[in-house]
Short mmCIF file of C-alpha atoms in Angstrom, two decimals:
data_model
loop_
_atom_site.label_atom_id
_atom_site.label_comp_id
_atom_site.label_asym_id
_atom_site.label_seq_id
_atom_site.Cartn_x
_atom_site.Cartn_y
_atom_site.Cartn_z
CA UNK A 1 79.27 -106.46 8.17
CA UNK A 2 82.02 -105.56 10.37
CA UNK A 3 82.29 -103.47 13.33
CA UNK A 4 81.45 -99.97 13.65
CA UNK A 5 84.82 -97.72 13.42
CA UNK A 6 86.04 -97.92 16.98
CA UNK A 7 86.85 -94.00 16.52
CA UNK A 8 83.05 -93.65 16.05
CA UNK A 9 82.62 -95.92 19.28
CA UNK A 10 84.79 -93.85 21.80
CA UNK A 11 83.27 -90.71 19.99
CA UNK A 12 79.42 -91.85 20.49
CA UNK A 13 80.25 -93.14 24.65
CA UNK A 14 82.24 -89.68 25.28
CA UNK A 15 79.23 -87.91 24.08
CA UNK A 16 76.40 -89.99 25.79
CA UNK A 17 77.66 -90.52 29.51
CA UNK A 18 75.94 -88.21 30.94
CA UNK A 19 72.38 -90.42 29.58
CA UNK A 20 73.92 -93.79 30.44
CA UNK A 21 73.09 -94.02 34.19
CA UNK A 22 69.42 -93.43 33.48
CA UNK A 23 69.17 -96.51 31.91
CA UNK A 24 71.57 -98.62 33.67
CA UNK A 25 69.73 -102.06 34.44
CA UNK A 26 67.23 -101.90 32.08
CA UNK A 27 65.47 -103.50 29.46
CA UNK A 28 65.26 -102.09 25.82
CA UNK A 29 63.24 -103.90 23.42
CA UNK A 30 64.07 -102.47 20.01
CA UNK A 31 62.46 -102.73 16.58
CA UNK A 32 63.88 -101.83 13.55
CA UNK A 33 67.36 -103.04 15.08
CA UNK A 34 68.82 -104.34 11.68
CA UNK A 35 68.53 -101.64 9.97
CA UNK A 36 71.85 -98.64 9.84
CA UNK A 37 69.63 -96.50 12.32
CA UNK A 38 69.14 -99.97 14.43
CA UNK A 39 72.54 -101.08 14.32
CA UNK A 40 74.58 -98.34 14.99
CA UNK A 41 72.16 -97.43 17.91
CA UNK A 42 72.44 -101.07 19.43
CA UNK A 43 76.33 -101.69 18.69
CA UNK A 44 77.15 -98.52 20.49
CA UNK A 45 74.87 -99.16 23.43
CA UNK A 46 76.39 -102.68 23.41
CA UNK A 47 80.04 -100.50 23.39
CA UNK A 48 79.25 -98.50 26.33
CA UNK A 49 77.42 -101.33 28.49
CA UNK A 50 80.92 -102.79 28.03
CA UNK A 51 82.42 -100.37 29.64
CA UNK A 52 80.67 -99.06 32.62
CA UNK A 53 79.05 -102.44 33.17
CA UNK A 54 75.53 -100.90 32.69
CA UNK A 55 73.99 -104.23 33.08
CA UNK A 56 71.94 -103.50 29.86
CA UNK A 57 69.54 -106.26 28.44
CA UNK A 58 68.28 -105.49 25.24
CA UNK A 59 65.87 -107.56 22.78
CA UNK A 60 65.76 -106.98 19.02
CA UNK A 61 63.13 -107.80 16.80
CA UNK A 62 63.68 -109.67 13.47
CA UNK A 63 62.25 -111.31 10.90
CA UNK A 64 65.08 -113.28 10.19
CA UNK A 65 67.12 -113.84 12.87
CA UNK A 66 69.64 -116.30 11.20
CA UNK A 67 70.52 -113.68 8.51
CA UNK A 68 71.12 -110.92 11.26
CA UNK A 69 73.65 -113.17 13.04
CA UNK A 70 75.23 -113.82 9.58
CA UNK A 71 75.30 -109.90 8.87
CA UNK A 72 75.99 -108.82 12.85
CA UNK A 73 78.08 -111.87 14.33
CA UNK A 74 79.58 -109.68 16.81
CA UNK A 75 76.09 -108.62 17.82
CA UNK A 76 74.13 -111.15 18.46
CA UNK A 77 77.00 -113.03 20.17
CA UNK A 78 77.41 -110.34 22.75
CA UNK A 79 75.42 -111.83 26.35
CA UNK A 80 73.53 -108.62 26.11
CA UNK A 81 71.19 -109.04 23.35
CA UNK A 82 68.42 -110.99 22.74
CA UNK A 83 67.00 -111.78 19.14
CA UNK A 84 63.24 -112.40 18.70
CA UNK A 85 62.03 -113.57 15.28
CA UNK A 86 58.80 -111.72 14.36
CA UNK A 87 57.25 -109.46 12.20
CA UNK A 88 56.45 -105.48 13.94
CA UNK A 89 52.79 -105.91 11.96
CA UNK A 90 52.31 -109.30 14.12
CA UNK A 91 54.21 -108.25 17.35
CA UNK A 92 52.39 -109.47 20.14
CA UNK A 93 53.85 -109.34 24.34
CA UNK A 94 55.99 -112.49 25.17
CA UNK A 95 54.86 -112.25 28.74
CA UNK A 96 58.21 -110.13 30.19
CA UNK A 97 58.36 -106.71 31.07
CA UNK A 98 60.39 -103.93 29.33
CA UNK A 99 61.49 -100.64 30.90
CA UNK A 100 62.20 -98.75 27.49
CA UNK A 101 60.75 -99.54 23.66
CA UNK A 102 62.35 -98.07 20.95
CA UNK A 103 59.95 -98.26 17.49
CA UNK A 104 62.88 -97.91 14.66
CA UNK A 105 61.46 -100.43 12.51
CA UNK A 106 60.38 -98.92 8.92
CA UNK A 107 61.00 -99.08 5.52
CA UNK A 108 61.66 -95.76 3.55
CA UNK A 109 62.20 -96.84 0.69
CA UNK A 110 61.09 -95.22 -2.98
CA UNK A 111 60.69 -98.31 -5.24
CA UNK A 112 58.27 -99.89 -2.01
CA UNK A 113 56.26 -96.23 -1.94
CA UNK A 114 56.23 -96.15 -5.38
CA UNK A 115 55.31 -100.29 -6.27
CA UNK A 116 53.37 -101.37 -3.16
CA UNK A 117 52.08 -97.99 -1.29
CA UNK A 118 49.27 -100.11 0.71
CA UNK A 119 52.43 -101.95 2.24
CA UNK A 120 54.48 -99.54 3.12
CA UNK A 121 51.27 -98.25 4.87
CA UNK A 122 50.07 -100.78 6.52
CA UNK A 123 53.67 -101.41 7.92
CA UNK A 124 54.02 -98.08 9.23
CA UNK A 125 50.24 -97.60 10.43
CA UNK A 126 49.30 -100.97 11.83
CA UNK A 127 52.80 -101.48 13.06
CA UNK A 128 53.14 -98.93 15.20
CA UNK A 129 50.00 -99.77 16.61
CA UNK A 130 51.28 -103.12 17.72
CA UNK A 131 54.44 -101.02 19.19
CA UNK A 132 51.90 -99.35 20.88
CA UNK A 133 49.91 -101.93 22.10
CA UNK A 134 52.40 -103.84 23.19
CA UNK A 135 54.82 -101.15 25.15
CA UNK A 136 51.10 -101.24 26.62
CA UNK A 137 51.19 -104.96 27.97
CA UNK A 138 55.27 -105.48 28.70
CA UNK A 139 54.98 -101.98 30.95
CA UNK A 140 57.24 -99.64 28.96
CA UNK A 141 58.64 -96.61 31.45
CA UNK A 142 59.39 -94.95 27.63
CA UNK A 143 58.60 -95.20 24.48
CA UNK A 144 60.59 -93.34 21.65
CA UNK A 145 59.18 -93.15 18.29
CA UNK A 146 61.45 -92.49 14.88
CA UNK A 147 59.26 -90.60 12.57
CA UNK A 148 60.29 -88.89 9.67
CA UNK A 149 61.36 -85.04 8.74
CA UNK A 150 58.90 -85.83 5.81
CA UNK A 151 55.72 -85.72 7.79
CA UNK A 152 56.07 -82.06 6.97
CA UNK A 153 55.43 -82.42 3.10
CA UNK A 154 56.49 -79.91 0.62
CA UNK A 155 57.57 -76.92 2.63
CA UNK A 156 55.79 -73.41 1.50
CA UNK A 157 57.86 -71.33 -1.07
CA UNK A 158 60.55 -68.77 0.84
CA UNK A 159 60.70 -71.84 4.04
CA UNK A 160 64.75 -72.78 4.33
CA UNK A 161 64.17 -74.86 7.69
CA UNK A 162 61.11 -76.45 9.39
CA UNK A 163 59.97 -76.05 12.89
CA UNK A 164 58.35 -79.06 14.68
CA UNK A 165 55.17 -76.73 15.00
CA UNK A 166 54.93 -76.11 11.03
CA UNK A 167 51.64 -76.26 10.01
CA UNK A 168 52.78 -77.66 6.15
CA UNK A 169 52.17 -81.45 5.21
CA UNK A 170 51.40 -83.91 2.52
CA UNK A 171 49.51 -83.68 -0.51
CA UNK A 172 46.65 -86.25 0.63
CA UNK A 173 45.48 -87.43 -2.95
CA UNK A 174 49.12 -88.13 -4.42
CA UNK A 175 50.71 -91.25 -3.77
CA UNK A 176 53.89 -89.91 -3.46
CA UNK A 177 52.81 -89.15 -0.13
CA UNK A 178 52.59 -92.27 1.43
CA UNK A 179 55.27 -92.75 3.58
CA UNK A 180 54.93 -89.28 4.67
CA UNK A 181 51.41 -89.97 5.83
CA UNK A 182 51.60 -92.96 7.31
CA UNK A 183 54.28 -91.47 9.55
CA UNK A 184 51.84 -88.87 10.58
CA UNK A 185 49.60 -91.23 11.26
CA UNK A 186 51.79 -93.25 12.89
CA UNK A 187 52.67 -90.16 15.29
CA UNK A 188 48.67 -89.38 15.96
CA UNK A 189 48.21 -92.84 17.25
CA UNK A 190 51.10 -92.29 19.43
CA UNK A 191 49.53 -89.18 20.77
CA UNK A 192 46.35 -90.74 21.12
CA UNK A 193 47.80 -93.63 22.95
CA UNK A 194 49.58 -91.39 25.21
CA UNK A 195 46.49 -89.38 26.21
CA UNK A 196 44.53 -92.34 26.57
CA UNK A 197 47.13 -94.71 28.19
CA UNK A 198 49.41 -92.26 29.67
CA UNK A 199 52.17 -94.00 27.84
CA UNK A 200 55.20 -92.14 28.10
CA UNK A 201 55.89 -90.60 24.40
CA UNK A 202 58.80 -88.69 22.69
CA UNK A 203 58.96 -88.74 18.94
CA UNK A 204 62.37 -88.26 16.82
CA UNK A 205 61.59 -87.15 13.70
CA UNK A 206 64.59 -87.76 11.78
CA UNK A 207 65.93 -85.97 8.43
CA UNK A 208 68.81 -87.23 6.55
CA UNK A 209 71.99 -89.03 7.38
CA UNK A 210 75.96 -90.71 6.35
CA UNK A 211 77.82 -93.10 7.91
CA UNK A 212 79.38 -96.11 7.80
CA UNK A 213 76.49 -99.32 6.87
CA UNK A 214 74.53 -96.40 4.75
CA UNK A 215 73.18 -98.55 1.59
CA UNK A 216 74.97 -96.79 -1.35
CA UNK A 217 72.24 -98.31 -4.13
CA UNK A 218 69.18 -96.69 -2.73
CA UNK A 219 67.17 -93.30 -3.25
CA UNK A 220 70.02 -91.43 -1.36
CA UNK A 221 71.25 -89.00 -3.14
CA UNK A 222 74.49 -89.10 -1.32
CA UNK A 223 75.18 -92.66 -1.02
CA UNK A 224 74.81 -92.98 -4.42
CA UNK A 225 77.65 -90.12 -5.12
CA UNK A 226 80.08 -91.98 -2.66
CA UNK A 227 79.22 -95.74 -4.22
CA UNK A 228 79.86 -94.01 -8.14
CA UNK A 229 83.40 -91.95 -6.33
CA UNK A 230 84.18 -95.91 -4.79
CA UNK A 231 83.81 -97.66 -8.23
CA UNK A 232 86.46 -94.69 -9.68
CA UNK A 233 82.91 -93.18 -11.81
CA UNK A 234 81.90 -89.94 -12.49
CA UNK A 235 79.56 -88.43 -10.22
CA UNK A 236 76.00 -88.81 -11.89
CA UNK A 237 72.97 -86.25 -10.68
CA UNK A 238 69.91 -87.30 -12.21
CA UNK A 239 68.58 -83.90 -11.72
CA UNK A 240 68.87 -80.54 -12.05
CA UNK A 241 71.11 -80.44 -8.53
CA UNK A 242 69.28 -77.28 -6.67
CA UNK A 243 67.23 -79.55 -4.28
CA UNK A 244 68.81 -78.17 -0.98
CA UNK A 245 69.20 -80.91 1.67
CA UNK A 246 71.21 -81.22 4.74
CA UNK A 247 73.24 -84.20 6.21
CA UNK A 248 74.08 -85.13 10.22
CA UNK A 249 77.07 -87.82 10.47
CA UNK A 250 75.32 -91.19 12.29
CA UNK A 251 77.91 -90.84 15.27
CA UNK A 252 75.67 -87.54 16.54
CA UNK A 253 72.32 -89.44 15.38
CA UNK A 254 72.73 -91.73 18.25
CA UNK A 255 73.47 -88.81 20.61
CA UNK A 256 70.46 -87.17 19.35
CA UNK A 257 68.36 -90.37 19.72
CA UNK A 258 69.46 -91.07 23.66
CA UNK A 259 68.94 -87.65 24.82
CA UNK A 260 65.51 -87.18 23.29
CA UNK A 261 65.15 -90.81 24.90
CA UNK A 262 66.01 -89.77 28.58
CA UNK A 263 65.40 -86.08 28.54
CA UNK A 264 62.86 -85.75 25.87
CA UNK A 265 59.94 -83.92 27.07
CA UNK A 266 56.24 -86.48 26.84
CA UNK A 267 54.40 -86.21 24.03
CA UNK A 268 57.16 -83.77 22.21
CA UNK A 269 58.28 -83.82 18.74
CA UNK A 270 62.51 -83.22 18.10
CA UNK A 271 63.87 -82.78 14.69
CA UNK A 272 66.70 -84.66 14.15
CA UNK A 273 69.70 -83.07 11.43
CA UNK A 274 71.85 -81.19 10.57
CA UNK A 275 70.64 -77.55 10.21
CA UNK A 276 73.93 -76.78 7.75
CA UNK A 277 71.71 -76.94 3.95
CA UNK A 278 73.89 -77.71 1.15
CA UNK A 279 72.26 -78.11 -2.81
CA UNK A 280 72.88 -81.36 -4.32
CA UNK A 281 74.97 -79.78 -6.57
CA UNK A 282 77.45 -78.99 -4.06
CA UNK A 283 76.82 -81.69 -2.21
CA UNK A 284 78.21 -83.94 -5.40
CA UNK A 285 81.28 -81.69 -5.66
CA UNK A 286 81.93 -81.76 -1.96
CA UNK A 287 81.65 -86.07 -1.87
CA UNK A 288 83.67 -85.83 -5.32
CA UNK A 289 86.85 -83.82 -3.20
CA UNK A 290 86.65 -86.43 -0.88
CA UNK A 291 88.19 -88.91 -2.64
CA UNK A 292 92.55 -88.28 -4.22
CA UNK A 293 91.54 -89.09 -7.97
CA UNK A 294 88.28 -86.03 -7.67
CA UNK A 295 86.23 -87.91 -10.04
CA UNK A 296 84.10 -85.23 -12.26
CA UNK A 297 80.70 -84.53 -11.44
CA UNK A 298 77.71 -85.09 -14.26
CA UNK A 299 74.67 -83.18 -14.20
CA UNK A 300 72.08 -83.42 -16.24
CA UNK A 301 70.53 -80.39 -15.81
CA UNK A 302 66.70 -81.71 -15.76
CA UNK A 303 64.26 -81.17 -13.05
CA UNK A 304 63.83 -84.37 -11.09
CA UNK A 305 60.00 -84.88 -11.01
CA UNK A 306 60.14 -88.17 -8.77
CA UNK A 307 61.10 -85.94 -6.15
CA UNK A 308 58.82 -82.96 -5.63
CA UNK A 309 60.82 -82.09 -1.91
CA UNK A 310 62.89 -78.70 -2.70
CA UNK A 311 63.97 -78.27 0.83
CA UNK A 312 64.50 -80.92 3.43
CA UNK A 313 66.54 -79.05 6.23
CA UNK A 314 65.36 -78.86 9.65
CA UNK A 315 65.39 -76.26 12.13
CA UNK A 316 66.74 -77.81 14.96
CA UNK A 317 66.59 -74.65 17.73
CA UNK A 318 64.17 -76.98 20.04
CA UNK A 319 66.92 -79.49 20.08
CA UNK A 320 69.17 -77.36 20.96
CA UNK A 321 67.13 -75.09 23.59
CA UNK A 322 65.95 -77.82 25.76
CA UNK A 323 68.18 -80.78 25.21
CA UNK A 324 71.58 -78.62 24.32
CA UNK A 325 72.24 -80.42 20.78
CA UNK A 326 73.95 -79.27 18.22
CA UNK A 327 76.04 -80.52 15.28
CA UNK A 328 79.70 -81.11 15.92
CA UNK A 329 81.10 -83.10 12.85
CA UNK A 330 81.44 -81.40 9.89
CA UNK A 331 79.71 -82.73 6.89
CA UNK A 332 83.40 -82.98 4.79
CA UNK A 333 84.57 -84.93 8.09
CA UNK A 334 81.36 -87.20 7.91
CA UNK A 335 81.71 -87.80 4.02
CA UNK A 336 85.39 -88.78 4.74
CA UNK A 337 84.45 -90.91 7.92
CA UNK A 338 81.96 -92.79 5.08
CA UNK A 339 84.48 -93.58 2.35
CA UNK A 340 87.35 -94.27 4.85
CA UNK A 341 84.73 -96.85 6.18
CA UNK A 342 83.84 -98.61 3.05
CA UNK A 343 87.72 -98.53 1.72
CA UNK A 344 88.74 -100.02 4.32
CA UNK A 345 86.24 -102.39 5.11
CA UNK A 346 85.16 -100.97 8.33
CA UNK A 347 81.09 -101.50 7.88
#
């Protein structure tokens, strides 16, 4: 994969300055690194240590180290970074000290909930108890925990956007459920640990996203529109297109991210999203104008019972109150930021 747009660079380090010097000369030890949340989050602190000469040292974790070089040359050749092979369900201290851990590492995706729940339990659950454990034994100053905007479950009939403080969740006895579970699980411990340890805690809880390095051939509903517009397709919805969602460009998730990091209150949950819903429906037409040829747009009209989540749009006034976020880029700029991206070769 290439480099992040360098638009998106000088965008990101104009927004975060103001966070910058309160983690100048630290370490960040970072799981979950590979992945689009990971990478964009480590190229652009790489972007801005480059330029105020932040002194930054920062360790990722990987399970395969070789292949992340091969997909991230420009990575893992920067001084800055430091890869260490290992597994988050095995992660065990390596005898240095970190000032800041960042627990990205996850896997959300459908077919693994839907073949092999117990995995994609255990590697939520028992890995962030590692994470825990571990910020624990190398010292960690801060902690900051990416959860999920599904922790809240199916939201109650009439509900447009959820507050952090919703009292809705998951249907306990239906599989579906089980990455949503395990991630409030996975936020308990880190509560627990907190009380218990005193470990310094925030918790990002993070709703849906498009950017550049977004995989186009997974449950997204809006990757897969741009990857059908890229291959000169109709645009295919597989359901009835009323499922109202909501979409913040991955530029202003790493803004989001560092200021919950540095100015996130302890032991506080932030949604992270757009607030701006949008049906699927529209969403398809909106990806389909887009692109010059306006591919057509397919629906097929029947509900979509893999998916029983009507609304996934968070309220994001707590971001906004106490950490002064808000969403700047347009979703029609973000979708065009996207396809420019993967035209061009610029992911």
């Amino acid at each position: 994969m290439a480099r992040l747009p360098e638009a998106d660079l000088e965008w990101v380090f104009e927004h975060i300055q103001k966070y910058l010097e309160n983690i100048r000369g630290q370490r960040l030890f970072i799981t979950g690194g590979t992945g689009f949340v990971g990478s964009w989050l480590v190229e652009c602190l790489l972007h801005a240590n480059k330029e105020l000469t932040l002194d930054l040292h920062i360790s990722i974790l990987s399970r395969d180290p070789l292949d992340f070089g091969k997909n991230y040359p420009h990575l893992v050749n920067a001084s800055a970074i430091e890869l260490v092979k290992g597994d988050v369900r095995n992660l065990v201290s390596d005898g240095k000290f970190y000032d800041i851990v960042i627990h990205a590492a996850t896997d959300a995706s459908a077919k693994l909930n839907r073949e092999n729940p117990l995995l994609m339990a255990d590697t939520i659950i028992d890995g962030t108890r590692k994470v825990l454990e571990f910020s624990k034994q190398v010292c960690a100053k801060r902690l900051l925990m990416l959860s999920s905007g599904a922790v809240y479950g199916r939201l109650m009939d009439g509900v447009t956007h959820v507050k952090e403080d919703s009292s809705s969740g998951p249907d306990l006895l239906n599989s579906y459920y089980t990455y949503a579970e395990s991630k409030r699980m996975a936020e308990l411990l880190c509560a627990i640990y907190s009380k218990q340890f005193g470990l310094n805690i925030s918790v990002a809880r993070l709703f849906a996203f498009v950017g550049p390095r977004m995989p186009l051939d997974t449950h997204f509903a809006i990757g897969n529109f741009i990857r059908d517009g890229l291959a000169g397709k109709s645009i295919q919805i597989s359901g009835d297109g009323k499922a109202m969602r909501s979409y913040l460009y991955a530029a202003e998730l790493v803004v989001w991210l560092l200021a919950i990091l540095v100015e996130g209150k302890m032991g506080r949950a932030y949604n992270v999203g757009s607030d701006q819903s949008i049906s699927i429906r529209e969403l398809a037409k909106k990806v389909a104008a887009s692109f010059t040829y306006h591919p057509d747009v397919n629906i097929s009209n029947k509900a979509d019972g893999s998916n029983p989540i009507n609304h996934y749009v968070p309220d994001i006034s707590r971001a906004h109150e106490e950490l002064g976020l808000r969403v700047n880029i347009s979703l029609s700029d973000a979708i065009s930021r996207t396809v420019a991206s993967h035209q061009f070769g610029a992911i």
